[in-house]
Coordinates of N, CA and C and ligand atoms in Angstrom, one line a residue:
I274 N 79.8 -31.7 -7.2 CA 80.2 -31.4 -5.9 C 79.1 -31.8 -4.8
R275 N 79.5 -31.7 -3.4 CA 78.6 -32.1 -2.5 C 77.8 -30.9 -2.1
F276 N 76.4 -31.0 -2.1 CA 75.6 -29.7 -1.7 C 74.3 -30.1 -1.1
N277 N 73.8 -29.0 -0.5 CA 72.4 -29.3 0.1 C 71.3 -28.6 -0.9
L278 N 70.3 -29.4 -1.3 CA 69.4 -28.7 -2.3 C 68.5 -27.7 -1.7
V279 N 68.2 -27.8 -0.5 CA 67.3 -26.8 0.1 C 67.9 -25.5 0.1
E280 N 69.2 -25.4 0.6 CA 70.1 -24.3 0.7 C 70.2 -23.7 -0.9
L281 N 70.5 -24.6 -1.9 CA 70.6 -24.2 -3.2 C 69.3 -23.5 -3.7
M282 N 68.1 -24.2 -3.4 CA 66.9 -23.5 -4.0 C 66.5 -22.3 -3.2
N283 N 66.9 -22.2 -2.0 CA 66.7 -20.9 -1.2 C 67.5 -19.6 -2.0
N284 N 68.8 -20.2 -2.2 CA 69.7 -19.1 -2.8 C 69.1 -18.7 -4.2
I285 N 68.7 -19.6 -5.0 CA 68.4 -19.3 -6.4 C 67.2 -18.4 -6.4
C286 N 66.2 -18.8 -5.4 CA 64.8 -18.0 -5.5 C 64.8 -16.8 -4.6
G287 N 65.8 -16.7 -3.7 CA 65.8 -15.4 -2.8 C 65.5 -14.1 -3.5
G288 N 66.2 -13.8 -4.6 CA 66.0 -12.5 -5.4 C 64.8 -12.6 -6.1
Q289 N 64.4 -13.8 -6.6 CA 63.3 -13.9 -7.5 C 62.0 -13.7 -6.6
I290 N 62.0 -14.1 -5.4 CA 60.8 -13.8 -4.6 C 60.6 -12.4 -4.5
I291 N 61.6 -11.5 -4.4 CA 61.4 -10.0 -4.2 C 60.9 -9.5 -5.5
K292 N 61.4 -10.0 -6.6 CA 61.0 -9.6 -7.9 C 59.4 -9.8 -8.1
A293 N 59.1 -11.1 -7.8 CA 57.6 -11.5 -7.9 C 56.7 -10.5 -7.0
Q294 N 57.3 -10.3 -5.8 CA 56.4 -9.5 -4.8 C 56.3 -8.1 -5.3
E295 N 57.5 -7.6 -5.9 CA 57.3 -6.2 -6.5 C 56.3 -6.2 -7.7
K296 N 56.1 -7.2 -8.3 CA 55.2 -7.3 -9.4 C 53.6 -7.6 -8.9
G297 N 53.7 -7.8 -7.6 CA 52.4 -8.1 -7.0 C 51.9 -9.5 -7.2
L298 N 53.0 -10.5 -7.4 CA 52.7 -11.9 -7.5 C 52.9 -12.6 -6.3
K299 N 52.0 -13.6 -6.1 CA 52.3 -14.5 -4.9 C 53.5 -15.6 -5.4
F300 N 54.3 -15.9 -4.5 CA 55.5 -16.8 -4.8 C 55.5 -17.8 -3.8
Y301 N 55.3 -19.0 -4.2 CA 55.5 -20.2 -3.3 C 56.7 -21.1 -3.6
L302 N 57.6 -21.2 -2.7 CA 58.7 -22.0 -2.9 C 58.5 -23.3 -1.9
D303 N 58.3 -24.4 -2.6 CA 57.9 -25.6 -1.7 C 59.0 -26.7 -2.0
I304 N 59.9 -27.0 -0.9 CA 61.0 -27.9 -1.0 C 60.7 -29.1 0.0
D305 N 60.6 -30.3 -0.5 CA 60.4 -31.5 0.2 C 61.2 -31.4 1.5
S306 N 60.6 -31.7 2.6 CA 61.3 -31.6 3.9 C 62.1 -32.8 4.1
R307 N 62.0 -33.8 3.2 CA 63.0 -35.0 3.3 C 64.3 -34.5 2.7
L308 N 64.4 -33.5 2.1 CA 65.7 -33.0 1.5 C 66.5 -32.2 2.4
K309 N 65.9 -31.7 3.7 CA 66.5 -30.9 4.4 C 67.8 -31.2 4.9
N310 N 68.0 -32.4 5.4 CA 69.3 -32.8 6.0 C 70.2 -33.7 5.0
K311 N 69.8 -33.7 3.7 CA 70.5 -34.5 2.8 C 71.5 -33.8 2.0
M312 N 72.7 -34.4 1.9 CA 73.9 -33.8 1.1 C 73.8 -34.7 -0.1
I313 N 73.8 -34.2 -1.3 CA 73.7 -34.9 -2.6 C 75.0 -34.4 -3.4
F314 N 75.2 -35.1 -4.6 CA 76.3 -34.8 -5.4 C 75.6 -34.3 -6.8
G315 N 76.2 -33.3 -7.2 CA 75.6 -32.7 -8.5 C 76.4 -31.5 -9.0
D316 N 75.8 -30.8 -9.9 CA 76.5 -29.7 -10.5 C 75.4 -28.4 -10.1
P317 N 75.8 -27.8 -8.9 CA 74.8 -26.7 -8.5 C 74.8 -25.5 -9.5
T318 N 75.9 -25.3 -10.2 CA 75.9 -24.2 -11.1 C 74.8 -24.4 -12.3
R319 N 74.8 -25.6 -12.9 CA 73.8 -25.9 -13.9 C 72.6 -25.8 -13.4
I320 N 72.4 -26.4 -12.3 CA 70.9 -26.5 -11.7 C 70.4 -25.0 -11.5
T321 N 71.3 -24.3 -11.0 CA 71.1 -22.7 -10.8 C 70.5 -22.1 -12.2
Q322 N 71.4 -22.4 -13.2 CA 71.0 -21.8 -14.4 C 69.6 -22.3 -15.0
I323 N 69.3 -23.5 -14.8 CA 68.0 -24.0 -15.3 C 66.9 -23.5 -14.4
I324 N 67.0 -23.5 -13.2 CA 65.9 -23.1 -12.3 C 65.7 -21.6 -12.5
F325 N 66.9 -20.9 -12.5 CA 66.8 -19.4 -12.5 C 66.2 -19.1 -13.8
N326 N 66.3 -19.7 -14.9 CA 65.7 -19.3 -16.3 C 64.3 -19.6 -16.2
L327 N 63.8 -20.7 -15.6 CA 62.4 -21.1 -15.5 C 61.6 -20.1 -14.7
V328 N 62.2 -19.7 -13.6 CA 61.5 -19.0 -12.6 C 61.4 -17.6 -13.1
S329 N 62.5 -17.1 -13.7 CA 62.7 -15.7 -14.4 C 61.4 -15.6 -15.5
N330 N 61.4 -16.7 -16.3 CA 60.3 -16.6 -17.3 C 58.9 -16.6 -16.7
A331 N 58.7 -17.5 -15.4 CA 57.4 -17.6 -15.0 C 57.0 -16.2 -14.4
I332 N 57.8 -15.6 -13.9 CA 57.7 -14.1 -13.4 C 57.4 -13.2 -14.5
K333 N 58.3 -13.2 -15.5 CA 58.2 -12.4 -16.6 C 56.8 -12.4 -17.3
F334 N 56.3 -13.7 -17.5 CA 55.2 -14.0 -18.3 C 53.9 -14.1 -17.6
T335 N 54.0 -13.6 -16.2 CA 52.7 -13.6 -15.4 C 52.4 -12.3 -15.0
P336 N 51.4 -11.8 -15.6 CA 50.9 -10.4 -15.2 C 50.4 -10.4 -13.8
E337 N 49.5 -11.4 -13.5 CA 49.0 -11.4 -12.0 C 48.8 -12.8 -11.7
G338 N 48.7 -13.1 -10.3 CA 48.6 -14.4 -9.8 C 49.7 -15.0 -9.1
T339 N 50.0 -16.3 -9.5 CA 51.0 -17.0 -8.6 C 52.0 -17.7 -9.4
V340 N 53.2 -17.7 -8.8 CA 54.3 -18.7 -9.3 C 54.7 -19.7 -8.2
W341 N 54.7 -21.0 -8.7 CA 55.1 -22.1 -7.6 C 56.4 -22.6 -8.1
V342 N 57.3 -22.8 -7.2 CA 58.5 -23.6 -7.5 C 58.5 -24.7 -6.5
R343 N 58.7 -25.9 -7.0 CA 58.7 -27.1 -6.2 C 59.7 -28.0 -6.4
A344 N 60.4 -28.5 -5.4 CA 61.3 -29.8 -5.5 C 60.8 -30.9 -4.7
T345 N 60.4 -32.0 -5.2 CA 59.9 -33.0 -4.5 C 60.7 -34.3 -4.8
S346 N 60.9 -34.9 -3.7 CA 61.6 -36.3 -3.8 C 60.7 -37.3 -4.2
L347 N 61.1 -38.0 -5.4 CA 60.2 -39.1 -5.8 C 60.8 -40.5 -5.4
G348 N 62.0 -40.4 -4.5 CA 62.3 -41.7 -4.0 C 63.8 -41.7 -3.9
D349 N 64.2 -42.6 -2.9 CA 65.7 -42.7 -2.7 C 65.9 -44.2 -2.7
R350 N 66.6 -44.5 -3.9 CA 66.9 -46.0 -4.1 C 68.4 -46.2 -4.4
H351 N 69.0 -47.2 -3.6 CA 70.4 -47.5 -3.7 C 71.2 -46.1 -3.6
N352 N 70.8 -45.3 -2.7 CA 71.6 -44.1 -2.6 C 71.5 -43.2 -3.8
T353 N 70.4 -43.2 -4.5 CA 70.2 -42.2 -5.7 C 69.0 -41.7 -5.5
L354 N 68.9 -40.3 -5.4 CA 67.7 -39.6 -5.1 C 67.1 -39.1 -6.4
T355 N 65.9 -39.3 -6.7 CA 65.3 -38.7 -7.8 C 64.3 -37.6 -7.4
I356 N 64.7 -36.3 -8.0 CA 64.0 -35.2 -7.5 C 63.2 -34.6 -8.7
N357 N 61.9 -34.3 -8.5 CA 61.1 -33.6 -9.5 C 61.1 -32.2 -9.2
F358 N 61.5 -31.4 -10.3 CA 61.5 -29.9 -10.2 C 60.4 -29.4 -11.0
T359 N 59.5 -28.6 -10.5 CA 58.3 -27.9 -11.1 C 58.2 -26.4 -10.9
V360 N 58.1 -25.8 -12.1 CA 57.9 -24.3 -12.0 C 56.6 -24.0 -12.7
K361 N 55.6 -23.5 -12.0 CA 54.4 -23.3 -12.6 C 53.8 -21.9 -12.3
D362 N 53.1 -21.4 -13.3 CA 52.6 -20.0 -13.1 C 51.1 -19.8 -13.6
T363 N 50.6 -18.7 -13.2 CA 49.1 -18.5 -13.8 C 49.5 -17.4 -14.9
G364 N 50.4 -17.5 -15.5 CA 50.6 -16.3 -16.6 C 49.8 -16.5 -17.9
I365 N 50.4 -15.9 -18.9 CA 49.8 -15.8 -20.2 C 49.7 -17.0 -21.0
G366 N 50.4 -18.1 -20.6 CA 50.4 -19.3 -21.4 C 51.0 -19.4 -22.7
I367 N 51.0 -20.6 -23.3 CA 51.8 -20.8 -24.6 C 50.7 -21.6 -25.4
E368 N 50.7 -21.0 -26.7 CA 49.9 -21.8 -27.6 C 50.3 -23.2 -28.0
D369 N 49.5 -24.2 -28.0 CA 49.8 -25.7 -28.3 C 50.9 -25.8 -29.4
T370 N 50.6 -25.1 -30.5 CA 51.5 -25.2 -31.7 C 52.9 -24.6 -31.5
N371 N 53.1 -23.8 -30.4 CA 54.4 -23.3 -30.2 C 55.2 -24.0 -29.1
L372 N 54.6 -25.0 -28.5 CA 55.3 -25.7 -27.4 C 56.6 -26.2 -27.6
E373 N 56.9 -26.7 -29.0 CA 58.2 -27.0 -29.2 C 59.2 -25.9 -29.7
A374 N 58.6 -25.0 -30.4 CA 59.4 -23.9 -31.0 C 60.1 -23.0 -30.0
I375 N 59.5 -22.9 -28.8 CA 60.0 -22.0 -27.7 C 61.3 -22.6 -27.3
F376 N 61.7 -23.8 -27.5 CA 63.0 -24.4 -27.0 C 64.1 -24.1 -28.1
E377 N 63.8 -23.6 -29.2 CA 64.8 -23.3 -30.3 C 65.4 -22.0 -29.9
P378 N 66.8 -22.0 -30.3 CA 67.4 -20.7 -30.0 C 66.9 -19.5 -30.7
F379 N 66.9 -18.5 -30.1 CA 66.4 -17.1 -30.6 C 65.0 -17.2 -31.0
T380 N 64.3 -18.1 -30.4 CA 62.8 -18.1 -30.7 C 61.9 -17.8 -29.5
Q381 N 61.1 -16.8 -29.9 CA 60.0 -16.4 -28.8 C 58.6 -16.8 -29.5
E382 N 57.6 -16.6 -28.7 CA 56.4 -17.2 -29.2 C 55.8 -16.4 -30.4
S383 N 56.0 -15.0 -30.2 CA 55.6 -14.2 -31.3 C 56.3 -12.9 -31.3
I384 N 56.2 -12.1 -32.3 CA 56.8 -10.7 -32.4 C 56.3 -9.9 -31.3
T385 N 55.0 -10.1 -30.9 CA 54.4 -9.3 -29.8 C 55.1 -9.6 -28.4
T386 N 55.6 -10.8 -28.2 CA 56.4 -11.2 -27.0 C 57.6 -10.4 -26.9
T387 N 58.3 -10.1 -28.0 CA 59.6 -9.5 -28.2 C 59.3 -8.0 -27.8
R388 N 58.2 -7.4 -28.3 CA 57.9 -6.1 -28.1 C 57.5 -5.8 -26.6
Q389 N 56.7 -6.7 -26.2 CA 56.2 -6.6 -24.8 C 57.1 -6.9 -23.8
Y390 N 57.8 -8.0 -23.9 CA 58.7 -8.4 -22.8 C 60.2 -8.3 -23.1
G391 N 60.6 -8.0 -24.3 CA 62.0 -8.1 -24.5 C 62.6 -9.5 -24.4
G392 N 63.7 -9.6 -24.2 CA 64.4 -11.1 -24.1 C 65.0 -11.5 -25.3
T393 N 65.8 -12.5 -25.2 CA 66.5 -13.0 -26.4 C 66.1 -14.3 -27.0
G394 N 65.1 -15.0 -26.4 CA 64.7 -16.3 -26.8 C 65.8 -17.4 -26.7
L395 N 66.7 -17.1 -25.8 CA 67.9 -18.1 -25.6 C 67.7 -19.0 -24.4
G396 N 67.0 -18.4 -23.4 CA 66.8 -19.2 -22.1 C 66.4 -20.5 -22.2
L397 N 65.3 -20.9 -22.8 CA 64.8 -22.2 -22.9 C 65.9 -23.1 -23.7
A398 N 66.4 -22.5 -24.7 CA 67.3 -23.3 -25.5 C 68.3 -23.8 -24.6
I399 N 69.1 -22.9 -23.8 CA 70.1 -23.3 -22.9 C 69.6 -24.4 -21.9
V400 N 68.5 -24.1 -21.3 CA 68.0 -25.0 -20.4 C 67.8 -26.5 -21.0
K401 N 67.2 -26.4 -22.2 CA 66.9 -27.8 -22.9 C 68.3 -28.6 -23.2
R402 N 69.4 -27.7 -23.6 CA 70.5 -28.3 -23.9 C 71.2 -28.8 -22.7
L403 N 71.2 -27.9 -21.6 CA 71.7 -28.5 -20.2 C 71.2 -29.8 -19.9
L404 N 69.8 -29.9 -19.9 CA 69.1 -31.1 -19.5 C 69.5 -32.3 -20.4
E405 N 69.5 -32.1 -21.8 CA 69.8 -33.1 -22.8 C 71.3 -33.7 -22.5
L406 N 72.1 -32.9 -21.9 CA 73.5 -33.3 -21.7 C 73.4 -34.5 -20.7
Q407 N 72.3 -34.5 -20.0 CA 72.2 -35.5 -18.8 C 71.1 -36.5 -19.2
N408 N 70.6 -36.5 -20.5 CA 69.5 -37.3 -20.9 C 68.2 -37.1 -20.2
I409 N 68.1 -35.8 -19.8 CA 66.7 -35.5 -19.3 C 65.8 -34.7 -20.1
Q410 N 64.5 -35.0 -20.1 CA 63.6 -34.4 -20.9 C 62.8 -33.4 -20.1
M411 N 62.4 -32.2 -20.7 CA 61.7 -31.3 -20.0 C 60.2 -31.4 -20.4
N412 N 59.4 -31.5 -19.6 CA 57.8 -31.5 -19.7 C 57.2 -30.2 -19.7
V413 N 56.5 -29.9 -20.6 CA 55.7 -28.6 -20.5 C 54.3 -28.8 -20.6
N414 N 53.4 -28.1 -19.9 CA 52.0 -28.0 -19.9 C 51.5 -26.7 -20.0
S415 N 50.8 -26.4 -20.9 CA 50.5 -25.0 -20.8 C 49.1 -24.6 -21.5
K416 N 48.4 -23.7 -21.0 CA 47.0 -23.3 -21.5 C 47.0 -21.9 -21.8
L417 N 46.8 -21.4 -23.0 CA 46.9 -20.1 -23.3 C 45.9 -19.3 -22.4
G418 N 46.4 -18.2 -21.7 CA 45.6 -17.3 -20.9 C 45.4 -18.0 -19.5
E419 N 45.9 -19.0 -19.1 CA 45.7 -19.8 -18.0 C 47.0 -19.9 -17.1
G420 N 48.1 -20.4 -17.9 CA 49.4 -20.5 -17.3 C 50.1 -21.7 -17.8
S421 N 51.4 -21.9 -17.3 CA 52.2 -22.8 -17.7 C 53.0 -23.6 -16.6
E422 N 53.3 -24.8 -16.9 CA 54.1 -25.6 -16.0 C 55.1 -26.2 -16.7
F423 N 56.5 -26.1 -16.3 CA 57.7 -26.6 -16.7 C 58.2 -27.6 -15.7
S424 N 58.5 -28.9 -16.1 CA 58.9 -29.8 -15.1 C 60.0 -30.9 -15.6
F425 N 60.8 -31.3 -14.8 CA 61.7 -32.4 -15.1 C 62.2 -33.1 -14.0
N426 N 62.7 -34.3 -14.1 CA 63.3 -35.2 -13.1 C 64.8 -35.2 -13.2
M427 N 65.5 -35.2 -12.0 CA 66.9 -35.4 -12.1 C 67.4 -36.3 -10.9
E428 N 68.4 -37.0 -11.2 CA 68.8 -38.1 -10.2 C 70.2 -37.5 -9.6
F429 N 70.2 -37.8 -8.3 CA 71.4 -37.5 -7.6 C 72.0 -38.4 -6.8
P430 N 73.2 -38.8 -6.7 CA 73.9 -39.7 -5.6 C 73.8 -39.0 -4.4
V431 N 73.4 -39.7 -3.3 CA 73.3 -39.2 -2.0 C 74.6 -39.5 -1.3
S432 N 75.1 -38.3 -0.6 CA 76.2 -38.6 0.3 C 75.9 -39.4 1.5
T433 N 76.7 -40.4 1.8 CA 76.4 -41.2 3.1 C 77.2 -40.7 4.1
E434 N 78.2 -39.9 3.9 CA 79.0 -39.4 4.8 C 78.2 -38.3 5.8
K435 N 78.3 -38.8 7.2 CA 77.6 -38.1 8.1 C 78.4 -37.1 8.7
P436 N 77.9 -35.8 8.9 CA 78.7 -34.9 9.7 C 78.9 -35.5 11.2
V437 N 80.2 -35.4 11.7 CA 80.3 -35.9 13.2 C 80.1 -34.9 14.1
C438 N 79.2 -35.1 15.0 CA 79.1 -34.2 16.1 C 79.1 -34.9 17.4
A439 N 79.2 -34.2 18.5 CA 79.3 -34.7 19.8 C 78.3 -35.9 20.2
N440 N 77.1 -35.5 19.8 CA 76.0 -36.6 20.2 C 76.1 -37.8 19.4
E441 N 76.2 -37.6 18.1 CA 76.4 -38.7 17.1 C 77.6 -39.7 17.5
A442 N 78.6 -39.1 18.2 CA 79.8 -39.9 18.4 C 79.6 -41.0 19.4
A443 N 78.5 -40.7 20.2 CA 78.2 -41.8 21.3 C 77.7 -43.1 20.6
P444 N 77.9 -44.2 21.3 CA 77.5 -45.5 20.6 C 75.9 -45.4 20.4
E445 N 75.4 -46.2 19.6 CA 74.0 -46.1 19.4 C 73.3 -46.9 20.4
H446 N 73.9 -48.1 20.6 CA 73.3 -49.0 21.7 C 74.2 -48.9 22.9
P447 N 74.1 -48.1 23.9 CA 75.0 -48.2 24.9 C 74.9 -49.4 25.8
V448 N 76.0 -49.9 26.2 CA 76.1 -51.2 27.0 C 75.1 -51.0 28.4
D449 N 74.2 -51.9 28.7 CA 73.5 -51.9 29.9 C 74.2 -52.4 31.0
P450 N 74.6 -51.4 32.0 CA 75.5 -52.0 33.1 C 74.9 -53.1 33.9
M451 N 73.5 -53.2 33.9 CA 72.8 -54.1 34.7 C 72.8 -55.5 34.0
G452 N 72.9 -55.5 32.8 CA 72.7 -56.7 32.1 C 73.8 -57.3 31.5
Ligands
ADP596 P1 63.1 -15.1 -23.4 O1 62.6 -15.4 -22.1 O2 64.3 -14.5 -23.6 O3 62.0 -14.7 -24.4 P2 63.2 -18.1 -23.5 O4 64.0 -19.1 -24.5 O5 63.4 -18.3 -22.0 O6 63.5 -16.6 -24.0 O7 61.7 -18.4 -23.8 C1 61.3 -18.4 -25.1 C2 59.8 -18.1 -25.3 O8 58.9 -19.0 -24.6 C3 59.4 -16.7 -24.6 O9 59.7 -15.7 -25.5 C4 57.9 -16.9 -24.3 O10 57.2 -16.6 -25.6 C5 57.8 -18.4 -24.1 N1 57.7 -18.6 -22.6 C6 58.8 -19.1 -21.9 N2 58.4 -19.4 -20.6 C7 57.1 -18.9 -20.6 C8 56.1 -18.8 -19.5 N3 56.4 -19.3 -18.2 N4 54.8 -18.4 -19.8 C9 54.6 -18.0 -21.2 N5 55.4 -18.1 -22.1 C10 56.7 -18.6 -21.9

């Protein structure tokens, strides 16, 4: 369906910002200004599930510091917009050897994770599956004790339909009465 990504990202992150602040974390939501007036086609419910899971994890696994959520336009070609989504934190990080396992269903980094943070180990498995259905790969960068960064690119057809308002209804090049 047709939607605006700025509005969607604000809706997804609204409650999360409060959660982060309650934990004493800084939270930055940075959405490319070029996306402000754009209407795109996609599945906002699935995007919400993906971003919500990533942001929840970032907050959950960050005892102090910062969480960044970014949506950046990588370009608009033939009315297809490529967006990079990145969720980054200064949290506990993930051991190199576990970077693949965390995407398996019911898998958490260690038994300590379960004890300390709870959870089911399903979130990332769902995220990975939802992205795979669109042939999208998730990229992870993480350093134990320093933080993690999850990112992926998604393409969206851009709606060329413009909302009609009084000003726009006027002709673009008015006829010059003198010429
Ligand atoms: P859950 O959040 O229920 O534990 P997930 O599937 O979302 O399950 O994540 C799986 C595991 O990956 C987590 O238990 C945790 O060990 C690790 N993980 C996910 N996101 C992060 C993160 N931002 N920082 C550190 N570890 C993470």
